[in-house]
Amino acid sequence: ENNENFEAIYSLLQVSYGMMSDVDFDSEKVRIIGDLRFVLFAFYRLVFLRRYPVTITLDANTKKKVQQPHNLVVWEDVPEKDSHINENTETVWCGGMNTSWLAADFNCSPDAEVDDGLIHFLHLPPIGYISLFTFFFEMNSGKHMRYPFDFYTTKK
């Protein structure tokens, strides 16, 4: 077959570390119940929350949080000279993806497009239980982006 007219596209669904990886891996035992397995194991992992040590090193066009009145989270571009990140920290979840939807009801990175060539990387530090519970269950609408990530960035 002639492949001259085809462009190779490389993509990934998600690279994840932390709670979502545990939910995905641990719920394999009950795959037979379908997508409900994710909800059940997410709830379990929220009740028995872990903190995961992580070292994050990136050079990217980082968008950091800016606290405004009424605790609104606004994202802004960081100048290139300040875009190097090298942190030893704890995370509840961090992950990179190039698609917005990881499942039919899981809009992890609302601005991601499969063909834009960008990996969207999010880092969620440990936050309160109620905020964390709400965060994970707001991912179906993309409203979770209002929470105070340490950073959200895109990288080619």
mmCIF file of C-alpha atoms in Angstrom:
data_model
loop_
_atom_site.group_PDB
_atom_site.id
_atom_site.type_symbol
_atom_site.label_atom_id
_atom_site.label_comp_id
_atom_site.label_asym_id
_atom_site.label_seq_id
_atom_site.Cartn_x
_atom_site.Cartn_y
_atom_site.Cartn_z
ATOM 1 C CA GLU A 1 0.000 0.000 0.000
ATOM 2 C CA ASN A 2 1.219 3.511 -0.812
ATOM 3 C CA ASN A 3 1.805 5.440 2.454
ATOM 4 C CA GLU A 4 2.967 8.713 0.874
ATOM 5 C CA ASN A 5 -0.418 10.375 1.517
ATOM 6 C CA PHE A 6 -0.559 9.460 5.190
ATOM 7 C CA GLU A 7 0.927 11.374 8.070
ATOM 8 C CA ALA A 8 1.987 9.458 11.149
ATOM 9 C CA ILE A 9 0.277 10.690 14.317
ATOM 10 C CA TYR A 10 1.604 9.705 17.709
ATOM 11 C CA SER A 11 -0.553 10.151 20.758
ATOM 12 C CA LEU A 12 -1.193 8.908 24.243
ATOM 13 C CA LEU A 13 -4.321 8.788 26.285
ATOM 14 C CA GLN A 14 -2.711 9.519 29.621
ATOM 15 C CA VAL A 15 0.414 9.122 31.687
ATOM 16 C CA SER A 16 -0.647 9.284 35.298
ATOM 17 C CA TYR A 17 0.862 9.073 38.772
ATOM 18 C CA GLY A 18 -1.014 9.025 42.044
ATOM 19 C CA MET A 19 -4.609 8.466 42.946
ATOM 20 C CA MET A 20 -6.013 8.031 39.442
ATOM 21 C CA SER A 21 -3.406 5.399 38.652
ATOM 22 C CA ASP A 22 -4.347 3.521 41.808
ATOM 23 C CA VAL A 23 -8.040 3.725 40.943
ATOM 24 C CA ASP A 24 -7.410 2.472 37.415
ATOM 25 C CA PHE A 25 -5.114 -0.355 38.503
ATOM 26 C CA ASP A 26 -7.004 -1.489 41.617
ATOM 27 C CA SER A 27 -10.404 -1.484 39.903
ATOM 28 C CA GLU A 28 -9.276 -4.056 37.335
ATOM 29 C CA LYS A 29 -10.470 -6.729 39.816
ATOM 30 C CA VAL A 30 -14.077 -5.706 39.175
ATOM 31 C CA ARG A 31 -13.903 -4.792 35.485
ATOM 32 C CA ILE A 32 -17.108 -6.780 34.959
ATOM 33 C CA ILE A 33 -19.180 -3.944 36.514
ATOM 34 C CA GLY A 34 -18.091 -1.483 33.818
ATOM 35 C CA ASP A 35 -17.392 2.203 34.434
ATOM 36 C CA LEU A 36 -18.998 2.015 37.874
ATOM 37 C CA ARG A 37 -15.721 0.459 39.008
ATOM 38 C CA PHE A 38 -13.991 3.850 38.675
ATOM 39 C CA VAL A 39 -16.563 5.626 40.850
ATOM 40 C CA LEU A 40 -16.411 2.953 43.559
ATOM 41 C CA PHE A 41 -12.632 2.848 43.695
ATOM 42 C CA ALA A 42 -12.322 6.641 43.498
ATOM 43 C CA PHE A 43 -14.578 6.888 46.527
ATOM 44 C CA TYR A 44 -12.519 4.233 48.308
ATOM 45 C CA ARG A 45 -9.262 6.020 47.471
ATOM 46 C CA LEU A 46 -10.749 9.345 48.653
ATOM 47 C CA VAL A 47 -11.636 7.796 52.015
ATOM 48 C CA PHE A 48 -8.227 6.139 52.334
ATOM 49 C CA LEU A 49 -6.231 8.933 50.761
ATOM 50 C CA ARG A 50 -2.546 8.540 50.005
ATOM 51 C CA ARG A 51 0.057 11.192 49.320
ATOM 52 C CA TYR A 52 2.608 10.349 46.674
ATOM 53 C CA PRO A 53 6.159 11.740 46.649
ATOM 54 C CA VAL A 54 7.120 13.170 43.289
ATOM 55 C CA THR A 55 9.899 15.155 41.648
ATOM 56 C CA ILE A 56 8.613 17.235 38.760
ATOM 57 C CA THR A 57 11.067 18.765 36.293
ATOM 58 C CA LEU A 58 9.697 20.672 33.302
ATOM 59 C CA ASP A 59 10.601 23.448 30.920
ATOM 60 C CA ALA A 60 7.263 24.588 29.611
ATOM 61 C CA ASN A 61 4.927 27.509 29.011
ATOM 62 C CA THR A 62 3.550 27.165 32.494
ATOM 63 C CA LYS A 63 0.293 28.612 33.624
ATOM 64 C CA LYS A 64 0.331 29.144 37.377
ATOM 65 C CA LYS A 65 -2.495 29.959 39.707
ATOM 66 C CA VAL A 66 -3.205 33.539 40.690
ATOM 67 C CA GLN A 67 -5.496 34.067 43.668
ATOM 68 C CA GLN A 68 -8.018 36.806 43.091
ATOM 69 C CA PRO A 69 -10.709 38.141 45.448
ATOM 70 C CA HIS A 70 -13.264 35.478 46.369
ATOM 71 C CA ASN A 71 -10.634 32.724 45.904
ATOM 72 C CA LEU A 72 -11.126 32.493 42.150
ATOM 73 C CA VAL A 73 -8.332 30.722 40.336
ATOM 74 C CA VAL A 74 -7.070 32.458 37.212
ATOM 75 C CA TRP A 75 -4.353 31.107 34.922
ATOM 76 C CA GLU A 76 -1.678 33.262 33.331
ATOM 77 C CA ASP A 77 1.303 32.665 31.091
ATOM 78 C CA VAL A 78 4.640 32.670 32.851
ATOM 79 C CA PRO A 79 7.604 34.347 31.114
ATOM 80 C CA GLU A 80 10.029 31.870 29.547
ATOM 81 C CA LYS A 81 12.813 32.821 31.979
ATOM 82 C CA ASP A 82 10.556 31.614 34.853
ATOM 83 C CA SER A 83 9.206 28.514 33.119
ATOM 84 C CA HIS A 84 11.680 25.975 34.529
ATOM 85 C CA ILE A 85 10.058 23.802 37.204
ATOM 86 C CA ASN A 86 12.053 21.489 39.442
ATOM 87 C CA GLU A 87 10.072 20.528 42.525
ATOM 88 C CA ASN A 88 10.347 17.792 45.128
ATOM 89 C CA THR A 89 6.828 17.702 46.494
ATOM 90 C CA GLU A 90 3.804 15.574 47.292
ATOM 91 C CA THR A 91 0.902 15.002 44.982
ATOM 92 C CA VAL A 92 -2.526 13.468 45.078
ATOM 93 C CA TRP A 93 -2.395 13.156 41.314
ATOM 94 C CA CYS A 94 -0.323 14.371 38.420
ATOM 95 C CA GLY A 95 -0.693 13.379 34.836
ATOM 96 C CA GLY A 96 -0.152 14.271 31.235
ATOM 97 C CA MET A 97 -2.641 13.747 28.430
ATOM 98 C CA ASN A 98 -3.265 14.902 24.897
ATOM 99 C CA THR A 99 -6.989 14.252 24.806
ATOM 100 C CA SER A 100 -9.638 16.072 26.768
ATOM 101 C CA TRP A 101 -11.802 13.065 27.591
ATOM 102 C CA LEU A 102 -10.222 10.038 29.281
ATOM 103 C CA ALA A 103 -13.610 8.292 29.484
ATOM 104 C CA ALA A 104 -17.168 9.110 28.491
ATOM 105 C CA ASP A 105 -17.695 10.994 31.751
ATOM 106 C CA PHE A 106 -14.166 12.146 32.559
ATOM 107 C CA ASN A 107 -13.196 15.491 30.998
ATOM 108 C CA CYS A 108 -9.718 15.664 32.445
ATOM 109 C CA SER A 109 -8.221 18.443 30.331
ATOM 110 C CA PRO A 110 -10.999 20.476 28.683
ATOM 111 C CA ASP A 111 -8.685 22.467 26.371
ATOM 112 C CA ALA A 112 -6.765 19.461 25.019
ATOM 113 C CA GLU A 113 -7.145 18.510 21.377
ATOM 114 C CA VAL A 114 -5.816 15.233 20.055
ATOM 115 C CA ASP A 115 -4.189 16.872 17.026
ATOM 116 C CA ASP A 116 -2.646 19.998 18.606
ATOM 117 C CA GLY A 117 0.652 18.260 19.406
ATOM 118 C CA LEU A 118 0.524 19.293 23.071
ATOM 119 C CA ILE A 119 0.678 17.250 26.237
ATOM 120 C CA HIS A 120 -1.443 18.832 28.964
ATOM 121 C CA PHE A 121 0.166 18.282 32.368
ATOM 122 C CA LEU A 122 -1.634 18.826 35.668
ATOM 123 C CA HIS A 123 -0.318 18.555 39.197
ATOM 124 C CA LEU A 124 -2.820 18.419 42.054
ATOM 125 C CA PRO A 125 -1.231 18.916 45.478
ATOM 126 C CA PRO A 126 -2.857 17.518 48.614
ATOM 127 C CA ILE A 127 -5.992 19.556 49.345
ATOM 128 C CA GLY A 128 -8.862 19.077 51.806
ATOM 129 C CA TYR A 129 -11.066 15.996 51.594
ATOM 130 C CA ILE A 130 -14.226 17.861 50.608
ATOM 131 C CA SER A 131 -12.423 19.844 47.907
ATOM 132 C CA LEU A 132 -10.769 16.689 46.625
ATOM 133 C CA PHE A 133 -14.059 14.786 46.553
ATOM 134 C CA THR A 134 -15.734 17.633 44.667
ATOM 135 C CA PHE A 135 -12.730 17.966 42.342
ATOM 136 C CA PHE A 136 -12.889 14.384 41.102
ATOM 137 C CA PHE A 137 -16.624 14.390 40.632
ATOM 138 C CA GLU A 138 -16.540 17.699 38.721
ATOM 139 C CA MET A 139 -14.170 16.263 36.124
ATOM 140 C CA ASN A 140 -17.152 15.129 34.041
ATOM 141 C CA SER A 141 -17.906 18.768 33.218
ATOM 142 C CA GLY A 142 -14.414 20.253 33.228
ATOM 143 C CA LYS A 143 -15.282 22.460 36.233
ATOM 144 C CA HIS A 144 -12.369 20.935 38.163
ATOM 145 C CA MET A 145 -10.043 23.420 36.444
ATOM 146 C CA ARG A 146 -11.087 26.058 38.995
ATOM 147 C CA TYR A 147 -9.232 24.202 41.765
ATOM 148 C CA PRO A 148 -5.788 25.332 42.915
ATOM 149 C CA PHE A 149 -3.415 23.081 40.999
ATOM 150 C CA ASP A 150 0.202 23.783 41.721
ATOM 151 C CA PHE A 151 0.419 24.171 37.982
ATOM 152 C CA TYR A 152 -1.189 23.331 34.690
ATOM 153 C CA THR A 153 0.994 23.427 31.634
ATOM 154 C CA THR A 154 1.188 22.357 28.013
ATOM 155 C CA LYS A 155 4.322 21.037 26.339
ATOM 156 C CA LYS A 156 5.195 19.833 22.834
#
